[in-house]
Coordinates of C-alpha atoms in Angstrom, one line a residue:
M1475 CA 1.5 2.0 0.6
I1476 CA -1.9 1.0 -0.7
R1477 CA -4.0 3.9 -1.9
S1478 CA -7.7 3.8 -2.6
I1479 CA -10.2 5.9 -4.4
T1480 CA -12.2 8.3 -2.2
S1481 CA -15.5 10.2 -2.6
T1482 CA -13.5 13.4 -3.0
L1483 CA -11.6 11.9 -5.9
H1484 CA -14.8 10.8 -7.5
Q1485 CA -16.2 14.3 -7.2
G1486 CA -13.0 15.9 -8.7
T1487 CA -12.9 13.4 -11.6
G1488 CA -16.6 14.0 -12.3
T1489 CA -16.0 17.8 -12.3
G1490 CA -13.1 17.3 -14.7
L1491 CA -15.2 15.1 -17.0
R1492 CA -18.0 17.6 -17.1
A1493 CA -15.6 20.4 -18.0
T1494 CA -14.0 18.2 -20.8
L1495 CA -17.4 17.3 -22.3
L1496 CA -18.5 21.0 -22.2
D1497 CA -15.5 22.0 -24.3
A1498 CA -16.5 23.1 -27.8
A1499 CA -14.8 20.2 -29.6
P1500 CA -13.1 17.7 -27.2
H1501 CA -11.0 15.1 -28.9
E1502 CA -10.3 12.9 -25.9
N1503 CA -10.7 12.7 -22.2
K1504 CA -7.2 12.3 -20.8
I1505 CA -6.5 11.2 -17.2
N1506 CA -3.0 11.2 -15.7
G1507 CA -1.9 9.4 -12.5
I1508 CA 0.4 11.8 -10.7
I1509 CA 1.0 10.4 -7.2
R1510 CA 4.0 8.1 -6.7
P1511 CA 4.5 5.4 -5.7
V1512 CA 1.3 4.3 -7.4
F1513 CA -0.5 1.1 -6.3
C1514 CA -4.2 1.8 -6.2
V1515 CA -7.0 -0.5 -5.3
G1516 CA -10.7 0.2 -5.6
G1517 CA -12.0 2.3 -2.7
D1518 CA -15.2 0.3 -2.7
G1519 CA -13.2 -2.6 -1.3
K1520 CA -11.7 -0.5 1.5
A1521 CA -15.1 1.0 2.4
V1522 CA -16.7 -2.4 2.7
Y1523 CA -13.7 -3.7 4.7
L1524 CA -14.0 -0.9 7.2
V1525 CA -17.7 -1.4 7.7
G1526 CA -17.1 -5.2 8.1
K1527 CA -14.3 -4.5 10.7
K1528 CA -16.7 -2.1 12.5
T1529 CA -14.3 0.8 12.3
S1530 CA -17.1 2.5 10.3
D1531 CA -20.7 1.9 11.4
D1532 CA -22.2 4.0 8.6
S1533 CA -23.3 1.5 6.0
S1534 CA -25.1 4.3 4.2
R1535 CA -21.7 5.9 3.4
T1536 CA -20.7 2.6 1.7
S1537 CA -23.9 2.6 -0.4
S1538 CA -23.3 6.2 -1.3
F1539 CA -19.7 5.4 -2.3
F1540 CA -20.8 2.6 -4.6
R1541 CA -23.5 4.9 -6.2
E1542 CA -20.9 7.6 -6.8
E1543 CA -18.3 5.2 -8.2
Y1544 CA -20.6 3.3 -10.5
N1545 CA -22.2 6.5 -11.7
L1546 CA -18.8 7.9 -12.6
N1547 CA -17.8 4.6 -14.3
Y1548 CA -21.0 4.8 -16.4
R1549 CA -20.4 8.4 -17.4
I1550 CA -16.8 7.6 -18.5
A1551 CA -17.9 4.4 -20.4
T1552 CA -20.7 6.2 -22.3
Q1553 CA -19.0 9.5 -23.1
S1554 CA -18.9 10.3 -26.8
I1555 CA -15.1 10.8 -26.9
P1556 CA -12.3 8.3 -26.4
Q1557 CA -10.9 7.8 -22.8
V1558 CA -7.1 7.8 -22.5
S1559 CA -5.5 7.0 -19.2
F1560 CA -1.8 7.3 -18.3
W1561 CA -0.7 5.4 -15.2
D1562 CA 2.8 4.7 -14.0
G1563 CA 2.4 1.8 -11.5
V1564 CA -0.1 -0.9 -10.6
V1565 CA -3.7 0.1 -10.7
M1566 CA -6.7 -2.3 -10.1
G1567 CA -10.3 -1.4 -10.5
G1568 CA -13.2 -1.1 -12.9
G1569 CA -12.9 2.6 -13.6
V1570 CA -9.5 2.5 -15.2

C-alpha cells in the first residue's frame, strides 16, 4: 500500500510543531512514524496525478496543498531547535 501526505496531516503536524515551539525550553522536535507498513510518497505527487487524470477537477486544491506543504517544510527547516525523525520503513519526500 502506498500512503501519501494529506492536508489533514499537514495541519496536525503544524499544530504539533507550534505546541513544541511554545514549550518553555524545547530541546528538539521529535516526529515518530507510527503506521505500518510504512511506504510513504509525497502527497503533492498524488494530488497532481489526480488532477491530471481528471478524477479531481479542482486545481485550486492542488495549489493549496503545495502551499500548505512547503509552508510546513519551511517552518520545520527554520525552527530554532533540532529536528529528529524516527521512521520504520521507506519514506520519500522533501519534508522528512
